[in-house]
mmCIF file of C-alpha atoms in Angstrom:
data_model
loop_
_atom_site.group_PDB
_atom_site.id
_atom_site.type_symbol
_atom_site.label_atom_id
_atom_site.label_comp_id
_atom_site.label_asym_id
_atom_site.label_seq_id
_atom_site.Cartn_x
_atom_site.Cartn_y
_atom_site.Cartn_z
ATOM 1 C CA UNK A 6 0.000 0.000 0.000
ATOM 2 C CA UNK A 7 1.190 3.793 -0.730
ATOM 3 C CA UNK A 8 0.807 5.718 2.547
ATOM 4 C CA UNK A 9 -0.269 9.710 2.594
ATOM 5 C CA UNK A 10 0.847 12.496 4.949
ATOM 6 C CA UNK A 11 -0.795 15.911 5.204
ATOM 7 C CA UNK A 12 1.074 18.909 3.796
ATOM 8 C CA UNK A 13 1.283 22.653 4.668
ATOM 9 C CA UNK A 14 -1.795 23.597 3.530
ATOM 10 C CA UNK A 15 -3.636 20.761 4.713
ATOM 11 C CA UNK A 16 -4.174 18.677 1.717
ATOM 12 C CA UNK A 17 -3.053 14.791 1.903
ATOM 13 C CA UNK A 18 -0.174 13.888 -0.631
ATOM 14 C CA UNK A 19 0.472 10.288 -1.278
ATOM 15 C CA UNK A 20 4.180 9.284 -0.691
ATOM 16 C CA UNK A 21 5.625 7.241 -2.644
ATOM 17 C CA UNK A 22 7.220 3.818 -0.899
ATOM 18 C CA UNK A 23 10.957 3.828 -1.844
ATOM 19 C CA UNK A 24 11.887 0.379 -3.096
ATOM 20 C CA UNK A 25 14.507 0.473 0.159
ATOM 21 C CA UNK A 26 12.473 -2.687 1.471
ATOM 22 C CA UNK A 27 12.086 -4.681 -1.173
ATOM 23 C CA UNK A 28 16.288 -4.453 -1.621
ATOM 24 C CA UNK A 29 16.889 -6.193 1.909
ATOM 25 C CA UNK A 30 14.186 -8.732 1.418
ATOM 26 C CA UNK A 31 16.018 -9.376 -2.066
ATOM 27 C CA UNK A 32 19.238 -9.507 -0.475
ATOM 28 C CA UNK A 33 18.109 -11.722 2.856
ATOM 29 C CA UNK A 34 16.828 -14.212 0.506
ATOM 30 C CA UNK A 35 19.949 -14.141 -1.721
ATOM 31 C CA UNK A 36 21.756 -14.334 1.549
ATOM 32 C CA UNK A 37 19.975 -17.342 2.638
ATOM 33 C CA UNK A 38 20.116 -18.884 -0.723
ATOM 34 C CA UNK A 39 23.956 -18.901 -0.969
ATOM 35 C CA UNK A 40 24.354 -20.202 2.581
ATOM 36 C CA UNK A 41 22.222 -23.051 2.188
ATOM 37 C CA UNK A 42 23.929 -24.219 -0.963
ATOM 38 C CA UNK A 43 26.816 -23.699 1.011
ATOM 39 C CA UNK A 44 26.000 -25.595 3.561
ATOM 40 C CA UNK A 45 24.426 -28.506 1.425
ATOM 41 C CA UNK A 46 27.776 -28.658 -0.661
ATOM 42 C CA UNK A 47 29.816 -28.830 2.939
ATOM 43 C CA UNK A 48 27.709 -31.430 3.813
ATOM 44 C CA UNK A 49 28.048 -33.403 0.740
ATOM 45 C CA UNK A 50 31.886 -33.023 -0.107
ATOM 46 C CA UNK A 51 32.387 -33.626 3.571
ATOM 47 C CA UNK A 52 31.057 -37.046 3.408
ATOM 48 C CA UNK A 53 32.949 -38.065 -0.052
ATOM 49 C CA UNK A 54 36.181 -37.216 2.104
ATOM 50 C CA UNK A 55 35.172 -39.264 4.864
ATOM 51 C CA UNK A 56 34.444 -42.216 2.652
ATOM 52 C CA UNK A 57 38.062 -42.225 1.597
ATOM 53 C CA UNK A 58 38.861 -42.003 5.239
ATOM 54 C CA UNK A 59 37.417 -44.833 5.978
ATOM 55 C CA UNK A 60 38.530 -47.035 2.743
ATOM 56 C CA UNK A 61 42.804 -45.025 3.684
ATOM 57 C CA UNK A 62 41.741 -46.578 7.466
ATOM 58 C CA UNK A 63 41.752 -50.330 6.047
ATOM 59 C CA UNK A 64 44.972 -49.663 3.975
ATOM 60 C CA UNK A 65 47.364 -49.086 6.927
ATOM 61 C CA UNK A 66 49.198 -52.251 8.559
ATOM 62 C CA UNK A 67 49.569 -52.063 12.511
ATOM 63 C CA UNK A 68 47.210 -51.266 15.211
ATOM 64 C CA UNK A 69 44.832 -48.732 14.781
ATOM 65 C CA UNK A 70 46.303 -46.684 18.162
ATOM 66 C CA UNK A 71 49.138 -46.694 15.689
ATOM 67 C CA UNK A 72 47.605 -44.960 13.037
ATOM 68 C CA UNK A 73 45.500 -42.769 15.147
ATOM 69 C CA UNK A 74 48.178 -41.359 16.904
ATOM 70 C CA UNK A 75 50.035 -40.092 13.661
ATOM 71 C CA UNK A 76 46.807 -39.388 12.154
ATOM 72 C CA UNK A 77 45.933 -36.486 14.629
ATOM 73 C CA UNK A 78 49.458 -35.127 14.608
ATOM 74 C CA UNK A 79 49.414 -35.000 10.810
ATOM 75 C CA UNK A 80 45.831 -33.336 11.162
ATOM 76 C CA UNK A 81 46.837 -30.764 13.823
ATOM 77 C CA UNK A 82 49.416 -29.398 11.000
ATOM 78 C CA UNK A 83 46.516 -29.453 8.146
ATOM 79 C CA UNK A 84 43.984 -27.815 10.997
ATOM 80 C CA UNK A 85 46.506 -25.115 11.901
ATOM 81 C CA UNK A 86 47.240 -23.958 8.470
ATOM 82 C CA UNK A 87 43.667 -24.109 7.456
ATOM 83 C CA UNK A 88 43.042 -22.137 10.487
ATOM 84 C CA UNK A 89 46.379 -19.677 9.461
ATOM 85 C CA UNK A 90 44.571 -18.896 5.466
ATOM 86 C CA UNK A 91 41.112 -18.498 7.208
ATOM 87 C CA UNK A 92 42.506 -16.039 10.634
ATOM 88 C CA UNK A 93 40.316 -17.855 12.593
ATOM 89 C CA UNK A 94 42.177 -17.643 15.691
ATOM 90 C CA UNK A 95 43.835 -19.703 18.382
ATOM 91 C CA UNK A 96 43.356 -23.280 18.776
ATOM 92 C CA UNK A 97 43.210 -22.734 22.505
ATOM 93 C CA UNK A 98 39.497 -20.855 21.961
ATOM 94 C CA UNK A 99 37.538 -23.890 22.248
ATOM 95 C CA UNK A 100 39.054 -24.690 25.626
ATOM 96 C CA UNK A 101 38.574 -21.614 27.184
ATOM 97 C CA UNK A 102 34.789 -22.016 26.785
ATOM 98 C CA UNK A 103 32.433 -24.969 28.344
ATOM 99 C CA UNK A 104 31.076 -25.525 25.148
ATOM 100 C CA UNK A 105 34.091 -25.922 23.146
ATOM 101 C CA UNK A 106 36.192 -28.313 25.732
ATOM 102 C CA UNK A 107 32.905 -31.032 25.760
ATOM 103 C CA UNK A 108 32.700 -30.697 21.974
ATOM 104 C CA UNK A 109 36.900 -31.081 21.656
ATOM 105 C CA UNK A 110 36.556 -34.128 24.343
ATOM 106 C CA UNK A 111 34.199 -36.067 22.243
ATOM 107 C CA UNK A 112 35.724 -35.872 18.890
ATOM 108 C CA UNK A 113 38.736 -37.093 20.655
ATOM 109 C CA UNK A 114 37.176 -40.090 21.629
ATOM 110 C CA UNK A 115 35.456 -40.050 17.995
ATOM 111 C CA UNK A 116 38.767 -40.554 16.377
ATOM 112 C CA UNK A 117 39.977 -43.206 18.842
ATOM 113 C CA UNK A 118 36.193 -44.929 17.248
ATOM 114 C CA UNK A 119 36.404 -44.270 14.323
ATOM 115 C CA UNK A 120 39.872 -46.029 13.499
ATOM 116 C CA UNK A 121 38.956 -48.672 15.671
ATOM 117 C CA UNK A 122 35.381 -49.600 13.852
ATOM 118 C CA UNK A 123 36.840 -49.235 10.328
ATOM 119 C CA UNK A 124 39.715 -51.739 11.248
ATOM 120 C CA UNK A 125 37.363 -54.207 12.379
ATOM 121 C CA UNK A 126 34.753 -54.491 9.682
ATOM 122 C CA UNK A 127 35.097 -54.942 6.328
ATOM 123 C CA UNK A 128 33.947 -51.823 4.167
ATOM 124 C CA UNK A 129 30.670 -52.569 2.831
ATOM 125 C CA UNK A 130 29.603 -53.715 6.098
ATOM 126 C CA UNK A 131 30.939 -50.970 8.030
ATOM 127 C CA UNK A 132 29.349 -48.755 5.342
ATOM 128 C CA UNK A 133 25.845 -50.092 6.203
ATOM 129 C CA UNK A 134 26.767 -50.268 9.652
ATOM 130 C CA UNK A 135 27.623 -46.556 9.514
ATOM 131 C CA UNK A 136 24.197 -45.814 7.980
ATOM 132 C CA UNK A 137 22.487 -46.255 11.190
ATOM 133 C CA UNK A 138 24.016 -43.022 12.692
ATOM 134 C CA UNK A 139 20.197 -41.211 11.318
ATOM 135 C CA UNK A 140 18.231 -43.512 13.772
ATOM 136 C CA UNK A 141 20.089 -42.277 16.631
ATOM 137 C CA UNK A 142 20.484 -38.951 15.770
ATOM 138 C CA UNK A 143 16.325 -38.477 15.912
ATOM 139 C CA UNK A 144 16.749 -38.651 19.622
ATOM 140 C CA UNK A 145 18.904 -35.531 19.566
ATOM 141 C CA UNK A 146 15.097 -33.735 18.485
ATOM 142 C CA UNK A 147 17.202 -31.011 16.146
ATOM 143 C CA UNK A 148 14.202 -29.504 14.271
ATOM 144 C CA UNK A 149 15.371 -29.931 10.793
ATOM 145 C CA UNK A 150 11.589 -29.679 9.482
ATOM 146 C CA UNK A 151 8.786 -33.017 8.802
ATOM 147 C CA UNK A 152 9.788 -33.840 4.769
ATOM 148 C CA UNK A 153 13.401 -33.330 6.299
ATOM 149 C CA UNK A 154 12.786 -35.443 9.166
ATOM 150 C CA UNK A 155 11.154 -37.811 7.376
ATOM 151 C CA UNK A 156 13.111 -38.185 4.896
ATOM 152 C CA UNK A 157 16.118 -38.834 7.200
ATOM 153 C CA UNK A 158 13.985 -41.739 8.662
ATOM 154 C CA UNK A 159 13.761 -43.455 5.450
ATOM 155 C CA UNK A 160 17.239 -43.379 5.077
ATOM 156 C CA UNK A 161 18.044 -44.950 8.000
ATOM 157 C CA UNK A 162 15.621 -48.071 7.635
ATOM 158 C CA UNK A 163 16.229 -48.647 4.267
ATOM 159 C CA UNK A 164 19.935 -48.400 5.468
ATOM 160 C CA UNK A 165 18.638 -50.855 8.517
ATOM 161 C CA UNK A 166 17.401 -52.861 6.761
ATOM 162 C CA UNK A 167 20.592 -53.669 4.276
ATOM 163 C CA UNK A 168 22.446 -54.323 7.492
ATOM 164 C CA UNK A 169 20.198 -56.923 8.613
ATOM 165 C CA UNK A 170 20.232 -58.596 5.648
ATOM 166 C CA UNK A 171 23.936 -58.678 5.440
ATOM 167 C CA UNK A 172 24.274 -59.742 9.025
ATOM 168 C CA UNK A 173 22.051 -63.014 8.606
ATOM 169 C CA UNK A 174 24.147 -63.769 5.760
ATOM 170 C CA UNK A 175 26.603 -67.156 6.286
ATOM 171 C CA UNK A 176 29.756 -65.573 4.409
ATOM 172 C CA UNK A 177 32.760 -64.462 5.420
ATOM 173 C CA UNK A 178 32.188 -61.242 5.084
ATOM 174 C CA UNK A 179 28.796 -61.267 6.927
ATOM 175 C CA UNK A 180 28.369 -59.017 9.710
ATOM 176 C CA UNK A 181 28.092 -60.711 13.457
ATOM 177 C CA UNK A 182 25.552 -59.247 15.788
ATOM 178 C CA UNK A 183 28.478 -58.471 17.994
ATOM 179 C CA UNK A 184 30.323 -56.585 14.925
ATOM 180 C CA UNK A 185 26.823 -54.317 14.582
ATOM 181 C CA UNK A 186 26.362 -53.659 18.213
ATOM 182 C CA UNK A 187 30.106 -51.913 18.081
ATOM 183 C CA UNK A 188 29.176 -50.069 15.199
ATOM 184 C CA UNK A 189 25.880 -48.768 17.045
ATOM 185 C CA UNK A 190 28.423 -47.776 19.749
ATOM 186 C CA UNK A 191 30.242 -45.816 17.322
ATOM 187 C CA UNK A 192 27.209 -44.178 15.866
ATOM 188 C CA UNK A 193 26.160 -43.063 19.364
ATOM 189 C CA UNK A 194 29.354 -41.468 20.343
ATOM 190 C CA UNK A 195 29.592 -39.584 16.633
ATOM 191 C CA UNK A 196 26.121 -38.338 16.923
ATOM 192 C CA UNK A 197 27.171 -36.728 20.727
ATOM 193 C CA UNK A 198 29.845 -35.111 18.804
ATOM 194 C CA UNK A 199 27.455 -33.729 16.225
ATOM 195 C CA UNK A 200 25.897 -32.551 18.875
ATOM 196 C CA UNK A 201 28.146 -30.811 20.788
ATOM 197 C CA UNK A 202 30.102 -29.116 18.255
ATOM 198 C CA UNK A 203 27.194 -27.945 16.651
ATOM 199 C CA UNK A 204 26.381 -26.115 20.164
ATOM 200 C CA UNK A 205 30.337 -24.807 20.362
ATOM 201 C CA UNK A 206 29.474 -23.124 17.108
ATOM 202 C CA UNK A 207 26.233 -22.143 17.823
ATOM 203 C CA UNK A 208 28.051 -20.023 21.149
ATOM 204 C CA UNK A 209 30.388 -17.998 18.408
ATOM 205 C CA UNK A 210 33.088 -20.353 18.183
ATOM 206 C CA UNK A 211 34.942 -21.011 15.192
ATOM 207 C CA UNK A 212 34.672 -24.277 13.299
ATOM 208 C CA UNK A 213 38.052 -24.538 12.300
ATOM 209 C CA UNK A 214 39.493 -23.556 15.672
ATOM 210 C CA UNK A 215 37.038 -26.305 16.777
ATOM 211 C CA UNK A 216 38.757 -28.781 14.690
ATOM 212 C CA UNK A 217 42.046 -27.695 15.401
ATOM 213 C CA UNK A 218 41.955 -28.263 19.097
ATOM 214 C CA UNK A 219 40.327 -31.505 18.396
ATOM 215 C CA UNK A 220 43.810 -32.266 16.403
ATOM 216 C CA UNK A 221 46.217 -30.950 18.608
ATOM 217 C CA UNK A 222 44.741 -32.515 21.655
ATOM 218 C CA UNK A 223 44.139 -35.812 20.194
ATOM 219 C CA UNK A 224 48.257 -35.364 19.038
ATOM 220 C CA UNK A 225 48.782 -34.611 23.272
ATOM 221 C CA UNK A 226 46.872 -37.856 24.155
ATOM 222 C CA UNK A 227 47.093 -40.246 21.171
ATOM 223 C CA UNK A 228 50.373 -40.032 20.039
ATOM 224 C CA UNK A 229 52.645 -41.404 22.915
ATOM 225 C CA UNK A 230 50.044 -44.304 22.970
ATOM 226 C CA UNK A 231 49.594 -44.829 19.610
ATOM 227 C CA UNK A 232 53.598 -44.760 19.450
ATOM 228 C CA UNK A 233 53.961 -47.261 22.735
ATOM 229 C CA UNK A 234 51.133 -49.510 21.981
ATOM 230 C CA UNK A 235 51.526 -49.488 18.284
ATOM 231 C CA UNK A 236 54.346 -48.316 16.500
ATOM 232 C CA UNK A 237 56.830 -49.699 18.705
ATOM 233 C CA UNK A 238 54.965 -52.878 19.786
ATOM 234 C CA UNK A 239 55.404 -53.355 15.487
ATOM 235 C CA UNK A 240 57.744 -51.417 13.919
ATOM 236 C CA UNK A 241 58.094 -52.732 10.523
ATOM 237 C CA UNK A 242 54.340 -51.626 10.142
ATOM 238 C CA UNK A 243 55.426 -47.678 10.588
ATOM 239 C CA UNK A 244 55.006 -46.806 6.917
ATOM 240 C CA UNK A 245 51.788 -48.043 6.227
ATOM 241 C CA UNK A 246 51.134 -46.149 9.399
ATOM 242 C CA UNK A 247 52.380 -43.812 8.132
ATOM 243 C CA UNK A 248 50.746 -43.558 4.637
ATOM 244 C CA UNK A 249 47.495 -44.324 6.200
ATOM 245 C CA UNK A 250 47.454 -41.768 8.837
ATOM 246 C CA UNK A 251 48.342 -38.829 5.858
ATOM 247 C CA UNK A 252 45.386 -40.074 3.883
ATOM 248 C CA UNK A 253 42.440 -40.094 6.625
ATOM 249 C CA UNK A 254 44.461 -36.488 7.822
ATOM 250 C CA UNK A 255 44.357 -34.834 4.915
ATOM 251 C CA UNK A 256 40.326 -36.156 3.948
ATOM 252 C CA UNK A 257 39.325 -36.627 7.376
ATOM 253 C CA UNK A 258 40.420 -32.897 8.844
ATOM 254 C CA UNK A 259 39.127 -31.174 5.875
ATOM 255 C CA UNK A 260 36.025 -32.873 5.826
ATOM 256 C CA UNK A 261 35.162 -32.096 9.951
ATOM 257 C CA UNK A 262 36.014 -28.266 9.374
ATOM 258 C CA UNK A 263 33.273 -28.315 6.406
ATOM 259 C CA UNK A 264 31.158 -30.211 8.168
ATOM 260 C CA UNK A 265 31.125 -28.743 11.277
ATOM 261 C CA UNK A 266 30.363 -25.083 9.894
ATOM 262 C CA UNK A 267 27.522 -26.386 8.577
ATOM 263 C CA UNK A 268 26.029 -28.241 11.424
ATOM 264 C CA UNK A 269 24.216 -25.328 12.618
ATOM 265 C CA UNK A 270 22.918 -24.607 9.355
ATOM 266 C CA UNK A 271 21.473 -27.890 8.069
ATOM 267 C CA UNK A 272 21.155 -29.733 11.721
ATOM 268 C CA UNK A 273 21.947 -33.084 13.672
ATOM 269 C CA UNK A 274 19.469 -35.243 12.051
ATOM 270 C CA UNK A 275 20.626 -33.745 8.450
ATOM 271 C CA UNK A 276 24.269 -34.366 8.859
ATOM 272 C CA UNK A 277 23.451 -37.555 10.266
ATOM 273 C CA UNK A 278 21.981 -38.408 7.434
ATOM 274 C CA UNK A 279 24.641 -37.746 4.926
ATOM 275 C CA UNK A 280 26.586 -40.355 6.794
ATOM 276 C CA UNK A 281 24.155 -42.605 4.180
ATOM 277 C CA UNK A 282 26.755 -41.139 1.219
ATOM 278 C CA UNK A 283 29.384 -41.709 3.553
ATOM 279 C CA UNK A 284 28.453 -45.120 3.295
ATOM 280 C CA UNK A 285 27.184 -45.796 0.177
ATOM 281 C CA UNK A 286 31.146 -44.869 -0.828
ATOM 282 C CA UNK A 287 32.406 -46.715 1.692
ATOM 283 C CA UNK A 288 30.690 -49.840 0.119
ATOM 284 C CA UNK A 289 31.817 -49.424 -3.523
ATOM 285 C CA UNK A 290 35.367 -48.290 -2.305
ATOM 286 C CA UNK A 291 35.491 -51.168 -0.339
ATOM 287 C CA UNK A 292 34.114 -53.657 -3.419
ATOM 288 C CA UNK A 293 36.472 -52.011 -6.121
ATOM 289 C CA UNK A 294 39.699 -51.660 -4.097
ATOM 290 C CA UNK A 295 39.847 -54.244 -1.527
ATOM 291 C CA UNK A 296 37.495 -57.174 -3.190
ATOM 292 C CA UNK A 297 35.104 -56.791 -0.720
ATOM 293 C CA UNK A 298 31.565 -58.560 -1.225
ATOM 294 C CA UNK A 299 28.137 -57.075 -0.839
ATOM 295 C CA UNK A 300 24.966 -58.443 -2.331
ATOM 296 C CA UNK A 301 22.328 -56.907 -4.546
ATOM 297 C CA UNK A 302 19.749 -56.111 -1.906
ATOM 298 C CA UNK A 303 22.345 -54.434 0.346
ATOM 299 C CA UNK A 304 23.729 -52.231 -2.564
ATOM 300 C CA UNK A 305 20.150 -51.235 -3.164
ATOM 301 C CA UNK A 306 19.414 -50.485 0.241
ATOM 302 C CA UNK A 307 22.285 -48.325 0.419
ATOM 303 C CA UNK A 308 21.481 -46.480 -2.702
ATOM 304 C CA UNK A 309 18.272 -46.131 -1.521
ATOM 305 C CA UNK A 310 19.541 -44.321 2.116
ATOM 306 C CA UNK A 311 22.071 -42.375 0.313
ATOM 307 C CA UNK A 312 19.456 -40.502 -1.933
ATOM 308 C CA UNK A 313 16.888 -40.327 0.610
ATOM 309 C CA UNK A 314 19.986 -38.618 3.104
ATOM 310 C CA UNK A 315 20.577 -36.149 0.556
ATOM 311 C CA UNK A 316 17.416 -34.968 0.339
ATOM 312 C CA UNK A 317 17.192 -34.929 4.172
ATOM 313 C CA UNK A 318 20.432 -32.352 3.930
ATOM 314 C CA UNK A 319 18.818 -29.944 1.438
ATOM 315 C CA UNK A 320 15.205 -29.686 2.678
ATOM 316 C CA UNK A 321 16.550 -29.103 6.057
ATOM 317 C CA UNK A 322 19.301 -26.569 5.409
ATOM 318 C CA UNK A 323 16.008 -24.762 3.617
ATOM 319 C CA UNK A 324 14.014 -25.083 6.614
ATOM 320 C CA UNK A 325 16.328 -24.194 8.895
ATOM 321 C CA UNK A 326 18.173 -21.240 6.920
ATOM 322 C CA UNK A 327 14.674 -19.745 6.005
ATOM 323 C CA UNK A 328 14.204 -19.570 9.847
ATOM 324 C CA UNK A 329 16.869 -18.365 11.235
ATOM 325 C CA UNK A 330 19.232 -16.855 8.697
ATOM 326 C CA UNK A 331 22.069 -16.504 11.371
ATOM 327 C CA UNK A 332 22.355 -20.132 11.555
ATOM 328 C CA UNK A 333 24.364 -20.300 8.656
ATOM 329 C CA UNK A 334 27.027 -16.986 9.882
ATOM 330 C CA UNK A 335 29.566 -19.772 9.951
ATOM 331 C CA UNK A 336 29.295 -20.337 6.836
ATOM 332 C CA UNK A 337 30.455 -17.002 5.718
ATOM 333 C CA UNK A 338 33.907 -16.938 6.910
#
């Protein structure tokens, strides 16, 4: 509507509305367009890099302790210099805030998990296995929106599903109930890590500080044991260590700094649900480098999660982003 004032000599002359209004609208929704592709293409990339983590895991020789230990010093240098190029400040940040030291605690123990799991199982298995992370994450209650939600639910019993039917299989490469129940244990402690670094960035912190800290106090912790109860338990197995633990650094460290910017931005349950990519990559990684087997129905399955998880990651960095814009101020730096 065109509002009216009264002049001087009291006649009413319409104003004319300056098209100021209209040109933040415009540029709010342009704003909120180009963070939620920016947070949907974190999300995405971010789960193609952890699906080589996970196939580099497999390729090292030794203990895992072994490999995680020169993983997260190797990581700590990529985090830094990351951090360096982006001036995002000290790695001591997160520690000096409640939110950040929980958050740096459990990826810590994440890593530890992680190598651990992916050691264990063989890849297609650990890919489906991995695929249940969306089940548990729906107890976090992230609002993410219903098609999002939904969606995300889908993905996780189609994923469900495939995992059942590989576990009642009577190969080799079948998963055991006991092999699945460690994998759950995984999933739990990787959707508390969601979690909590999605709150550390949510209080102002910076992702790749986040990260960092993660690195260089997983290097404090890790490394003496991974060099006592690994590396010098077997020492002829230091260069696949080695070549391992630069592999899952270098994917693995860029991969948590893009995805944890965009936690806030596309949610728990979203994120969660791109682990279905995660293992939908894991599986064919695992089939075309390493022989590993995996029948039909399970490859479907997985196909099936994967594409419903991606949909889960765009609707609800829409949802979200058209909500509350400022979730997504992470994603500008």
């Amino acid at each position: 509507m065109e509002s009216s004032h009264r002049t001087a000599d009291g006649r009413f002359s319409r104003l004319v509305r300056l098209p100021y209004a209209h040109v933040i609208d415009a540029n709010e929704a342009h704003l909120i367009e180009r963070r939620e592709h920016r947070a949907v293409a974190d999300v995405l990339i971010s789960s193609l890099l952890f699906a080589g983590c996970n196939i580099a895991w497999r390729y090292g020789s030794g203990p895992a302790i072994g490999i995680v230990g020169f993983r997260v010093v190797i990581g700590a240098l990529v985090a830094v210099a990351l951090a360096r190029r982006q001036r995002a400040g000290s790695w001591l940040d997160p520690l000096r805030v409640r939110s950040g030291r929980i958050a740096v605690a459990i990826q810590v123990v994440g890593l530890v998990a992680a190598g651990t799991m992916f050691r264990t199982l063989d890849g297609p298995l650990a890919g489906l296995a991995l695929a249940c992370t969306p089940a548990v994450a729906l107890l976090v209650r992230d609002r993410a929106g219903r098609f999002s939600t939904f969606a995300a639910l889908g993905s996780s019993l189609a994923a469900i599903i495939g995992l059942t039917l590989a576990a009642g299989g009577d190969g080799v490469d079948s998963v055991t109930w006991a092999g699945a129940a460690i994998a759950v244990g995984f999933v739990a402690v990787e959707v508390i890590g969601l979690r909590t670094s999605e709150l550390a960035v949510e209080d102002g912190l910076n992702p790749t500080t986040i990260v960092s800290s993660t690195m260089i106090s997983g290097s404090i912790l890790l490394l003496p044991l991974g060099l006592i109860f690994g590396t010098f338990q077997q020492p002829w197995t230091i260069w696949g260590a080695l070549a391992a633990a630069l592999a899952v650094a270098l994917f693995g460290t860029v991969g948590r700094v893009l995805r944890t910017a965009a936690l806030p931005a596309a949610g728990v349950t979203a994120v969660a649900a791109s682990s279905q990519i995660n293992a939908l990559f894991t599986a064919l990684g695992g089939v075309l480098l390493l022989n590993d087997s995996v029948t039909p129905v399970s490859l479907v399955c997985t196909l099936l999660a994967a594409a419903l998880g991606a949909i889960a990651v765009v609707t609800a960095a829409r949802w979200r982003l058209t909500r509350t814009p400022d979730l997504g101020l992470a994603l500008d730096s």
